XYZ file of C-alpha atoms in Angstrom:
608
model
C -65.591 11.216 -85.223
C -63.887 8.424 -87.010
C -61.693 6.031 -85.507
C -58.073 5.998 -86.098
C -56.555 3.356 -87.526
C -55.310 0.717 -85.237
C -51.574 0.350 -86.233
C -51.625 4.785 -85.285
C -53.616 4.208 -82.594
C -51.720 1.332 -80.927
C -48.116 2.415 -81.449
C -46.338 3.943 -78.658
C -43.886 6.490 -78.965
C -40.277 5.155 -79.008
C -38.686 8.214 -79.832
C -38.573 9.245 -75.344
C -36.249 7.357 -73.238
C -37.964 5.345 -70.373
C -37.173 2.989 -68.037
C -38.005 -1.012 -66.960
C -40.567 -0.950 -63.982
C -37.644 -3.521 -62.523
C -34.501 -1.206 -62.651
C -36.704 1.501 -60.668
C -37.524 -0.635 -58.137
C -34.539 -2.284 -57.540
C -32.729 1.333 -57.424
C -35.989 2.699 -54.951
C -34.826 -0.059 -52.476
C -31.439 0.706 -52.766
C -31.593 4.299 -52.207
C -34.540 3.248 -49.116
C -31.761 0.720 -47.554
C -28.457 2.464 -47.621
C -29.600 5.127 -45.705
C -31.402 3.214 -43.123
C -27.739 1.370 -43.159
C -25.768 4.036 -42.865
C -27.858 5.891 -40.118
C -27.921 2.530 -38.085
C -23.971 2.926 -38.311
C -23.683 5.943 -37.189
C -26.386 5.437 -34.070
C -23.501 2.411 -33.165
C -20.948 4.728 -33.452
C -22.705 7.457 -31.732
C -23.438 4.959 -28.729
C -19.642 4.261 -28.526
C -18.384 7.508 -28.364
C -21.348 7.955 -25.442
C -19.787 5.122 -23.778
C -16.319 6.814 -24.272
C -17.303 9.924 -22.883
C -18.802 8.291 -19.791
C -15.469 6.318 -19.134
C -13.523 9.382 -19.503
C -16.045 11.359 -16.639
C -15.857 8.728 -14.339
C -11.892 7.493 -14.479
C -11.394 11.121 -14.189
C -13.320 11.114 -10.735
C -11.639 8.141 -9.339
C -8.059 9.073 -11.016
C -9.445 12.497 -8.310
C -10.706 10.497 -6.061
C -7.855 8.248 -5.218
C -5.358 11.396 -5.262
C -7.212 12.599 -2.648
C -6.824 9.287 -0.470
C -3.062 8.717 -1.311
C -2.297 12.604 -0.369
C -4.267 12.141 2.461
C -2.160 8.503 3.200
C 1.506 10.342 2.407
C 0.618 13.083 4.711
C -0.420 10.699 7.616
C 3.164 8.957 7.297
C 4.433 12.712 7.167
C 2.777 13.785 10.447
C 3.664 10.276 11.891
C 6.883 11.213 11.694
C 6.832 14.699 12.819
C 5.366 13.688 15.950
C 8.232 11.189 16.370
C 10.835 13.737 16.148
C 9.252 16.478 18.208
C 8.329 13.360 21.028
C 10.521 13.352 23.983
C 12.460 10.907 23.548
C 14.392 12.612 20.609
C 14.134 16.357 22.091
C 14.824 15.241 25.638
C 16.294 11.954 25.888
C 19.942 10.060 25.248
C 20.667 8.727 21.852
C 20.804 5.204 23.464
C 17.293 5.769 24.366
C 15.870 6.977 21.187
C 17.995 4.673 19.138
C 15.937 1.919 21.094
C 12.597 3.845 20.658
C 13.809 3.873 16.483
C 13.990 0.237 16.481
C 10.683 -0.495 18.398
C 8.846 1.255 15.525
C 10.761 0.060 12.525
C 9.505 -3.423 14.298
C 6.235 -2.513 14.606
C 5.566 -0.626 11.605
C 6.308 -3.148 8.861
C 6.068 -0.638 5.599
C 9.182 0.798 7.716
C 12.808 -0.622 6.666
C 14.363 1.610 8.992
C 15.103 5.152 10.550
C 17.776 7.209 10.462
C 19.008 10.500 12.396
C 21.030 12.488 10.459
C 23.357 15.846 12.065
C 24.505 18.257 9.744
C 24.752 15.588 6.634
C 26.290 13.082 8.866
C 24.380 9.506 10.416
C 24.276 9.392 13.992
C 21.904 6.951 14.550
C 20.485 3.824 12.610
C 17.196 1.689 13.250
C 18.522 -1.282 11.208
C 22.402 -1.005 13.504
C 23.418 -1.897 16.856
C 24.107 1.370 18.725
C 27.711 2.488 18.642
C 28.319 0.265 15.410
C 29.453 2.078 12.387
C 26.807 3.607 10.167
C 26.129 2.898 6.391
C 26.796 5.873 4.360
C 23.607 7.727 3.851
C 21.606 6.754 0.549
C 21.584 9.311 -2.211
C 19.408 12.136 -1.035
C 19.956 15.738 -1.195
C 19.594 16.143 2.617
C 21.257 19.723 3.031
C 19.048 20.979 0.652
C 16.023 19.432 2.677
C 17.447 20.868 5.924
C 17.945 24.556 4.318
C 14.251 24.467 3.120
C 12.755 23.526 6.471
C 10.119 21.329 4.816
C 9.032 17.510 5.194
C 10.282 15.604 1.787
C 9.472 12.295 -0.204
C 11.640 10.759 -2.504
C 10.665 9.415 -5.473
C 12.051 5.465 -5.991
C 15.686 4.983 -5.010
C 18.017 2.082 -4.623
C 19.005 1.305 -0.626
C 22.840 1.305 -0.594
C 22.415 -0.774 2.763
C 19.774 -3.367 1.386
C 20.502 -2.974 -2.193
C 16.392 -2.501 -2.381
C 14.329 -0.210 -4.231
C 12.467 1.866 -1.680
C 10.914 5.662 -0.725
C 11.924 7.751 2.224
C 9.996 10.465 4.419
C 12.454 13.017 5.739
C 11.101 16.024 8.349
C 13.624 18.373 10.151
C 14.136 18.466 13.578
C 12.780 21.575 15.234
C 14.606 22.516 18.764
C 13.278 24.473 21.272
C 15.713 26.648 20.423
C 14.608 26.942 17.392
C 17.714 25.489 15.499
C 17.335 22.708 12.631
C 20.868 20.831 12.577
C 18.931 17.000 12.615
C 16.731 15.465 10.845
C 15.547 12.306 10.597
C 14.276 9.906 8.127
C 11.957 6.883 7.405
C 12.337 4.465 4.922
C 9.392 2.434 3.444
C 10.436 -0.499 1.287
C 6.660 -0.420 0.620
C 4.255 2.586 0.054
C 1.253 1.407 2.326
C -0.954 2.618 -1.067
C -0.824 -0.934 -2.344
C -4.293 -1.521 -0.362
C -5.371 1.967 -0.862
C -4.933 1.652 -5.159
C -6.963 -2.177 -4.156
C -10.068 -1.145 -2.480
C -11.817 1.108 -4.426
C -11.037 -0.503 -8.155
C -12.522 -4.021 -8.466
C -13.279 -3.995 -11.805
C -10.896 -6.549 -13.723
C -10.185 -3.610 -16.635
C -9.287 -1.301 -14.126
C -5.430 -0.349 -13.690
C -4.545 2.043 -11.307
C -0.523 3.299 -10.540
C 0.991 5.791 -8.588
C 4.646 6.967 -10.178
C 6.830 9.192 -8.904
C 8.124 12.312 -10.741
C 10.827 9.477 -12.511
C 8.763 7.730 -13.971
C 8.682 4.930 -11.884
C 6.263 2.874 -10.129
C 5.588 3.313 -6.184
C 2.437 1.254 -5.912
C -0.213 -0.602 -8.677
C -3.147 -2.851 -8.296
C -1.843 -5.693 -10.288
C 1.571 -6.813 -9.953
C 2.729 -4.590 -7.890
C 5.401 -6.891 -5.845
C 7.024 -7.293 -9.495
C 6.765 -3.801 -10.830
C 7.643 -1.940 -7.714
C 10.512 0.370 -8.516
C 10.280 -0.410 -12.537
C 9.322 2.983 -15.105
C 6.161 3.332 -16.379
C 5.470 2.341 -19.752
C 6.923 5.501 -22.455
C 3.694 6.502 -23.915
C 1.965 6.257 -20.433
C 4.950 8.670 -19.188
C 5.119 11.108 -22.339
C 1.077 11.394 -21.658
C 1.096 12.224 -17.807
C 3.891 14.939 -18.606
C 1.425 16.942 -20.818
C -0.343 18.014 -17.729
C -0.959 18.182 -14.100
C -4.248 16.751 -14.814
C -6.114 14.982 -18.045
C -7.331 11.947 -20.016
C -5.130 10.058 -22.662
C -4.666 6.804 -24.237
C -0.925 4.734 -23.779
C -0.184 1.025 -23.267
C 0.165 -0.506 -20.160
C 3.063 -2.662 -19.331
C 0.908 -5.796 -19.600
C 0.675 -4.648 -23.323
C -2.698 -3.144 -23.840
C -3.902 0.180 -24.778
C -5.982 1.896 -21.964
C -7.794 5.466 -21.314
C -6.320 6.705 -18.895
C -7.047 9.663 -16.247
C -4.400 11.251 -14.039
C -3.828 14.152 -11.595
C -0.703 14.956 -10.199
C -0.183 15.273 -6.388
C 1.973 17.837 -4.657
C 5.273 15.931 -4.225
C 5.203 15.686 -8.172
C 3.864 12.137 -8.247
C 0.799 11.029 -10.224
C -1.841 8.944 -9.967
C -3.603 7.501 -13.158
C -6.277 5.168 -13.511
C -7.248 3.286 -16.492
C -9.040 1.038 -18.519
C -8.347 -1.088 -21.145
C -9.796 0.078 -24.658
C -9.114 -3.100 -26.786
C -12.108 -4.929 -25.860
C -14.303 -1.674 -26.595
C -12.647 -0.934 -29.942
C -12.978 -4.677 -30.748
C -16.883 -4.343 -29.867
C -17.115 -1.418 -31.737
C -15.403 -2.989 -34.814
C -17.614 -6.671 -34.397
C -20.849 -4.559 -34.111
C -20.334 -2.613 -37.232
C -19.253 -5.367 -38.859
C -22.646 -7.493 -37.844
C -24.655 -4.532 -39.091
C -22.730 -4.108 -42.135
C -23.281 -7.828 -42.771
C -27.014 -7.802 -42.306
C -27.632 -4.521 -44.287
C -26.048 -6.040 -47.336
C -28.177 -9.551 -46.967
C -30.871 -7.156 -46.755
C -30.256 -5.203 -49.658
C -29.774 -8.410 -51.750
C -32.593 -9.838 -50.643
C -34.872 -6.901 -50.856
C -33.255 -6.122 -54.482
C -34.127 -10.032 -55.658
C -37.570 -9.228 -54.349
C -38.128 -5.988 -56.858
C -37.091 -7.322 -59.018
C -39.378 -10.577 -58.582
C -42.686 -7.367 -58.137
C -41.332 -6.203 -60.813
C -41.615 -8.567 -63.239
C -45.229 -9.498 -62.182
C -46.200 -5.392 -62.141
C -45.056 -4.948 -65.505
C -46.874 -8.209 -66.721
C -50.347 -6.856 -64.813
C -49.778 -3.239 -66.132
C -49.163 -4.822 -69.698
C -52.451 -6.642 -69.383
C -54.234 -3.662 -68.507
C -52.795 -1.499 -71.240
C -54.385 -4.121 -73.683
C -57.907 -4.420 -72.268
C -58.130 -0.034 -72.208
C -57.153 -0.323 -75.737
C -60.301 -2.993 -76.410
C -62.256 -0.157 -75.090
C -60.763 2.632 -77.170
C -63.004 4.728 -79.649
C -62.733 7.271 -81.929
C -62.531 9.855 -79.813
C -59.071 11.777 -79.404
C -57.349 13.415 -76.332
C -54.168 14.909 -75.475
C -51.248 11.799 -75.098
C -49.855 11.380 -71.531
C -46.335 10.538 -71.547
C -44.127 8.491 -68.310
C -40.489 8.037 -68.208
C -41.022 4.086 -66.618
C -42.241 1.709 -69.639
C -44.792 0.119 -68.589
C -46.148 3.016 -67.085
C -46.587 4.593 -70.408
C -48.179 1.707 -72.228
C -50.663 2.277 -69.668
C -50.846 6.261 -70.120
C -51.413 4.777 -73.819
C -54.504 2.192 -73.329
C -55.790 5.245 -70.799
C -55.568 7.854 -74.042
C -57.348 5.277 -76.420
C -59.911 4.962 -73.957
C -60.413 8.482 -72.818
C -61.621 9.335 -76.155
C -64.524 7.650 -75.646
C -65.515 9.040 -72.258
C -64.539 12.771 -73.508
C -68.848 13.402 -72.823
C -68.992 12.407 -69.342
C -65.676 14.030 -68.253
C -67.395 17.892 -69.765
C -70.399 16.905 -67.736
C -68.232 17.011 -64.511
C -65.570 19.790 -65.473
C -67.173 22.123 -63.529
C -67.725 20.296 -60.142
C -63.880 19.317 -60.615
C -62.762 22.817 -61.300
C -64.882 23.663 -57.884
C -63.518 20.814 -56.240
C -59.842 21.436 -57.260
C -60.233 25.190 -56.698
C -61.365 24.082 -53.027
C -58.274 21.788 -52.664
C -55.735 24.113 -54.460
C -57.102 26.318 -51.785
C -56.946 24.613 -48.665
C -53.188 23.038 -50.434
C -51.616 27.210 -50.642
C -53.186 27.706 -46.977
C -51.079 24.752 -45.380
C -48.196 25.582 -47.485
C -48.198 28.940 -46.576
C -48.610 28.143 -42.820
C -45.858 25.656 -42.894
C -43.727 28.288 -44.558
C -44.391 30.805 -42.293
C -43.884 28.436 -39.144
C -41.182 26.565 -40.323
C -39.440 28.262 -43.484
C -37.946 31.213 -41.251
C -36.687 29.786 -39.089
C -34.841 26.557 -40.497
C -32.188 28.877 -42.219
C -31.778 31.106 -38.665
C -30.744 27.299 -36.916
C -28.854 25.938 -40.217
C -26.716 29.917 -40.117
C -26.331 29.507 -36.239
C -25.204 25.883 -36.301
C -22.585 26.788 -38.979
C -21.259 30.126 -37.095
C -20.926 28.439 -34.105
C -18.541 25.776 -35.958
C -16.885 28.730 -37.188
C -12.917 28.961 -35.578
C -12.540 33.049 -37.156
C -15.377 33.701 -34.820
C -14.114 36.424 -31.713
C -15.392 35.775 -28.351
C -17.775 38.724 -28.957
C -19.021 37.203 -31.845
C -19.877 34.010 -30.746
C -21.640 35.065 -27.949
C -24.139 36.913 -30.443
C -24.030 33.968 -32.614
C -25.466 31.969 -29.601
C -28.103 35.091 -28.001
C -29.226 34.526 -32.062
C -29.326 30.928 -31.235
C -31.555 31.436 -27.978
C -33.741 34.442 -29.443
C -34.810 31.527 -32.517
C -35.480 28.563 -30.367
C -37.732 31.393 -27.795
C -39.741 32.030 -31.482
C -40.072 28.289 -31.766
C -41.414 28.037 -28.416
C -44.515 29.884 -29.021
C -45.165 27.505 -31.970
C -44.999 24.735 -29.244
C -46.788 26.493 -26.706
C -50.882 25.183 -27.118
C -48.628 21.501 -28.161
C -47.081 21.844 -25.031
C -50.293 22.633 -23.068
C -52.298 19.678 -24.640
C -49.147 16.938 -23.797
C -49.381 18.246 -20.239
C -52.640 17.718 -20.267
C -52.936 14.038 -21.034
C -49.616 13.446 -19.468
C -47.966 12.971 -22.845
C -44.619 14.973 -21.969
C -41.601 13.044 -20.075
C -38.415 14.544 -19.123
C -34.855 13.875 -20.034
C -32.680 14.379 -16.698
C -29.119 14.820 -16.695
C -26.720 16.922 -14.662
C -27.211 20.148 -15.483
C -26.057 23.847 -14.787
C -28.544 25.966 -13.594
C -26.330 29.249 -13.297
C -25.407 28.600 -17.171
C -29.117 28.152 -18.254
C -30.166 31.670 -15.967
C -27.243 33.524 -17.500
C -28.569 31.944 -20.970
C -31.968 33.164 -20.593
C -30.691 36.553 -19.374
C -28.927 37.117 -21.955
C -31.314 35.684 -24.663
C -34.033 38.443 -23.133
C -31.230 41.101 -22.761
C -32.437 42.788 -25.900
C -36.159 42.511 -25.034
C -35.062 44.152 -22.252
C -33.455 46.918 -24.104
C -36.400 47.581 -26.350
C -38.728 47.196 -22.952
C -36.244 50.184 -21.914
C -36.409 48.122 -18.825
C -33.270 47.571 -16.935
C -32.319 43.554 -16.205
C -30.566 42.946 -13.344
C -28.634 39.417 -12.924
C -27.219 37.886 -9.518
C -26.066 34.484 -9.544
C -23.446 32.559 -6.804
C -19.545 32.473 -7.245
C -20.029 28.573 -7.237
C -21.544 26.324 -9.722
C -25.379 25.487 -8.617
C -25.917 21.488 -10.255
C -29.000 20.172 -10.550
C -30.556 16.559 -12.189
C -33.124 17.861 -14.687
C -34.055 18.475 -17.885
C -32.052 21.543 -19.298
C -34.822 22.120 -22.529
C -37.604 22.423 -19.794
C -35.925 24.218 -17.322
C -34.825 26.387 -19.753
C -38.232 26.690 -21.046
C -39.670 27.894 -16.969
C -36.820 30.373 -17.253
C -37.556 31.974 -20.239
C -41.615 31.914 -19.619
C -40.918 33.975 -15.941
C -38.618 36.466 -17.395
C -40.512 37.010 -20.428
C -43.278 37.570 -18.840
C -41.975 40.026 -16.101
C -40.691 41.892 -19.242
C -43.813 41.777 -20.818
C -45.966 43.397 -17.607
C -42.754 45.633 -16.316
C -42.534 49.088 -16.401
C -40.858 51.384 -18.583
C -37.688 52.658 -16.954
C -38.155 50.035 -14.185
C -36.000 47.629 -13.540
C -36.587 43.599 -13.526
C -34.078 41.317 -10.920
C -33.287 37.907 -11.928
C -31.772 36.464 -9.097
C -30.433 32.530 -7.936
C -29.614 31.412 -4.755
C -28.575 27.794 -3.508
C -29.755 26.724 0.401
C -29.362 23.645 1.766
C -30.764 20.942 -0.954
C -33.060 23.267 -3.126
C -31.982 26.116 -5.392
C -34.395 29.316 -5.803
C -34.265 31.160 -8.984
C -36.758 34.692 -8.372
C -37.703 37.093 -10.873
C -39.104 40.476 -9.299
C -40.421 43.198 -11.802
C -42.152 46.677 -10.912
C -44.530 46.504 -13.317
C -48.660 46.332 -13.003
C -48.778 44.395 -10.156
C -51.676 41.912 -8.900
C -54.322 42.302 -6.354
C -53.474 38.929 -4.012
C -56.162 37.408 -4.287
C -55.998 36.592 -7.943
C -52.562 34.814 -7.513
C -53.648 32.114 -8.128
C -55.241 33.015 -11.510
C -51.435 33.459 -12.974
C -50.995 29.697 -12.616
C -54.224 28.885 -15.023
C -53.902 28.006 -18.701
C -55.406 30.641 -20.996
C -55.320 32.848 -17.658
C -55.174 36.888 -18.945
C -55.109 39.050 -15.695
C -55.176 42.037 -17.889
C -56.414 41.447 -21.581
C -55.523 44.684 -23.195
C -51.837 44.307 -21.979
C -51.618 40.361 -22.712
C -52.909 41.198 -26.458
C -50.684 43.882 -27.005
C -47.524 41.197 -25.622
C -48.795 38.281 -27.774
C -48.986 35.144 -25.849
C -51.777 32.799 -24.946
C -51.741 32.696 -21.496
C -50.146 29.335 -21.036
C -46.462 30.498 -20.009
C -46.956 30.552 -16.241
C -49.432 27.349 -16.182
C -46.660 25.299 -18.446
C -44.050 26.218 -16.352
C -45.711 24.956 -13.101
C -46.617 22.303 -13.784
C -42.847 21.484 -15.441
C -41.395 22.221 -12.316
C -43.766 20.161 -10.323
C -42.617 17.413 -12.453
C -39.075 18.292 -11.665
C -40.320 17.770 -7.653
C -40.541 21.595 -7.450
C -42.576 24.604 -7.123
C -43.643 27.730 -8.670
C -45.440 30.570 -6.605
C -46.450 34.189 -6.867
C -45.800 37.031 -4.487
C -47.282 40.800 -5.350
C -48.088 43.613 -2.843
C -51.199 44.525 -4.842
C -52.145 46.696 -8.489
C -49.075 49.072 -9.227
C -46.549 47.117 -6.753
C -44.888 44.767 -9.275
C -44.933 41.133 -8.534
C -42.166 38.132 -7.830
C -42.502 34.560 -9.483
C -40.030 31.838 -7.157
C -39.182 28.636 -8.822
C -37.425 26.369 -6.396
C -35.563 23.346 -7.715
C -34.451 20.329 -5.890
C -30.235 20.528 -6.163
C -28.608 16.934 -7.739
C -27.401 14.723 -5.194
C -23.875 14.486 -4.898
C -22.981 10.391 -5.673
C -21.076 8.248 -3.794
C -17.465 8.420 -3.175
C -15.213 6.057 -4.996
């Protein structure tokens, strides 16, 4: 063949777009390094609402904790008093006397002003006057209605018309022998002994704590409470505490911050809240985005200055090498290649000049490359097929769930199918992971992820993830779990996984007709989930043989359920790793058998 003439043969085509090596590069980096950015972002942001959440669990548990104590402190002043008045110095003695006794106490209590016995809405007797002097009037309390319900009262804050000082007040009746309630007396505490009580338990420096009465206003506070005794709450903190008996919000605090705040409301109507200041976290929050933000674009500069710098010096080595394949180039003629980057197609180009010439030697290997290619086309469909049948089916089933379960048109009804659809996919996942699962175990490759978890809610979940296996099984599953909640510390995917590999497999060797018990109980620190069938049964002695991987007590059956044998050996060893066990019981061939997986319970943490 003749060789074309150079100017032909050395032209490129002009006519296609294309692109500089340098723009591509620079763009690959930026599309590499805003993502990266962004994800990096959202792990900060992720992390903060993490830390949120676990402020919000555990100022809810103190804001519980310390109702507890300060119910527990009112009611002690209550009782205090009760005793007083049904002592017998009050039911049996003069006035004289106990006016003598009232004085002794106000003396020796010192959160006691004074006390006060009141007949029929009048003062007889007064801690804080000599006997036989006139009385103060009585401060502004609705007494008769307190005598009429029979019931020890606390005031919120009032105003002492005798001391002119803010102040609370216990009240009880006076119960006679007789049975009449005429008297009662009263107790007046200028301060709440919670002051020490709101103290103890709350070092932490961010940590505000209050108790307000149903006002508004402040009866005790860990920080400046001498100042703020008596004073209202702060608006917001008040408009957030009325939404609820019980709850989490955000409001300022007098000293002028915004905190999170927890709250539960005690049975007088006051509340107790505790909170935290949120500035510093949101100003954390805001500084470490900010520092990411910052380094991300240096990055991205820097890493764009740097294509652009490879870029150059690619595009001069590619130019180079378009030039020497064109040296080479006969008269031979192929096919032109074509590339949308520039250089790139100078270099398809030089590589079509020069193919011409080595047209012989690439017939001489056509047909060990078709082989070859027909050998990797084939092994290329095989793992393309087998990730689309592993993978393909089920990535739509969790995208459709995940969007349903977003869904607010959804009925109860039809969320709980949404979620058995849910369960039934990630059980078809499972038996993907199944021989992965075996092999971590193995070499000790698997670690678990404990948290506080349900284990009634993952039972129920399994049950009714298997229900329909069940149905089809025409087996009958029957569930019995405790009125109470059953809490362990484990890992919820694995303990899931033990629950679903002992039911499933009691389905899978049941009877027809028979019936298969799923049942949890909770005993001193362990619970014990059992599954019983009345299927095929075991001879005894082979008990052990359930527990080993690849085990098959009865092939024909095991075939005809799918599986590998590895349910029962996973799951053992997953709950030895959660420090508990996993046994057999069976009565022998025909009898049925019951699998018992005992889990240590979470210990409950220490009391704020």
């Amino acid at each position: 063949m003749s060789r074309p003439p150079a100017s032909s043969a050395h032209t490129p085509d002009r006519t296609r777009p294309r692109l500089d090596l340098r723009w591509v590069l620079a763009a690959l980096q930026v599309f590499t390094l805003v993502p990266v950015l962004l994800f990096a972002l959202w792990l900060l942001y992720q992390q903060w609402t993490f830390g949120q959440n676990e402020m919000k669990r555990e100022l809810q548990q103190s804001a519980r904790s310390l109702a507890v104590s300060v119910q527990r402190e009112l009611n002690a002043s209550v009782r205090q008093l009760e005793r007083i008045s049904e002592g017998p110095t009050l039911q049996q003695g003069s006035l004289e006397e106990f006016h003598g006794y009232m004085q002794k106490l106000s003396s020796e209590l010192r959160e006691w002003d004074n006390m006060v016995l009141i007949d029929q809405g009048v003062p007889v007797l007064n801690s804080a006057v000599p006997f036989g002097a006139p009385l103060p009037p009585l401060d502004d309390i609705d007494f008769e209605q307190i005598l009429q319900s029979g019931k020890p009262f606390i005031t919120g804050i009032y105003t002492h018309r005798l001391t002119g000082q803010p102040g609370v007040a216990v009240v009880v009746p006076v119960k006679r022998p007789s049975g009449s309630q005429q008297q009662l007396l009263m107790a007046r505490l200028s301060t709440p002994p919670l002051a020490n009580l709101l103290q103890e338990p709350l070092r932490d420096v961010d940590i505000v704590s209050s108790v307000v009465d149903t006002e508004g206003l402040i009866v005790s506070r860990n920080r400046y409470f001498e100042k703020l005794f008596g004073q209202p709450a702060t608006t917001t903190y008040q408009e957030t505490i009325a939404t609820a008996p019980s709850g989490f919000g955000r409001a300022r605090t007098l000293e002028g911050h915004y905190a999170l705040s927890a709250w539960h409301r005690l049975d007088n109507g006051w509340t107790v809240g505790v909170g935290a200041h949120s500035d510093a976290h949101d100003a954390q929050l805001a500084q470490s985005l900010g520092r990411t933000a910052g380094i991300g674009l240096v990055l991205l500069a820097a890493s764009l200055l740097i294509a652009l710098w490879v870029a150059q010096r690619m595009g001069r080595s590619i130019e180079s090498a378009a030039a020497h394949a064109r040296a080479m180039a006969d008269e031979q003629a192929v096919p032109r290649g074509h590339a949308d980057i520039a250089q790139i197609d100078e270099l398809l180009q030089a590589h079509f000049e020069a193919s011409q010439r080595l047209q012989a030697l690439r017939q001489e290997h056509t047909s060990a490359l078709d082989r070859l290619n027909d050998a990797l086309r084939r092994r290329d469909d095989f793992l393309s097929m087998l990730a689309h049948e592993l993978r393909n089916p089920l990535a739509p089933i969790f995208t459709a769930v995940a969007i349903l379960q977003r869904s607010t048109t959804l009925s109860e009804q039809e969320r709980k199918v949404v979620g058995i659809v849910g369960n039934q996919s990630r059980q078809l996942k499972r038996l993907v992971d199944d021989l992965l699962d075996a092999s971590r175990l193995v070499t000790g490759r698997i670690t678990l992820q404990p948290r506080p978890t349900r284990l009634d809610t993952l039972v129920r979940e399994t049950a009714d993830a298997l229900h329909d296996v069940a149905a089809e099984k025409q087996q009958r599953l029957r569930l019995r779990l405790p009125e109470a909640p059953v809490e362990l510390e484990a890992d919820p995917e694995r303990v899931s996984q033990i629950l679903h590999n002992l039911l499933d497999n009691a389905l899978k060797f049941g009877s027809p007709g028979g019936e298969v018990r799923l049942r949890l109980v909770a005993d001193g620190e362990t619970a014990q989930v059992s599954v019983e069938d009345e299927g095929i049964g075991i001879d005894p002695a082979r008990l052990q043989d359930l527990f080993k991987p690849f085990s098959q007590i009865d092939p024909g059956m095991a075939r005809s359920n799918g599986g590998l044998g590895l349910g029962l050996s996973t799951s053992r060893t997953l709950a030895e790793m959660h420090g508990g066990t996993l046994t057999a019981e069976s009565a022998g061939l025909g009898k049925g058998t019951t699998l018992r997986l005992t889990l240590p319970l979470r210990k409950a943490g220490p009391t704020a």
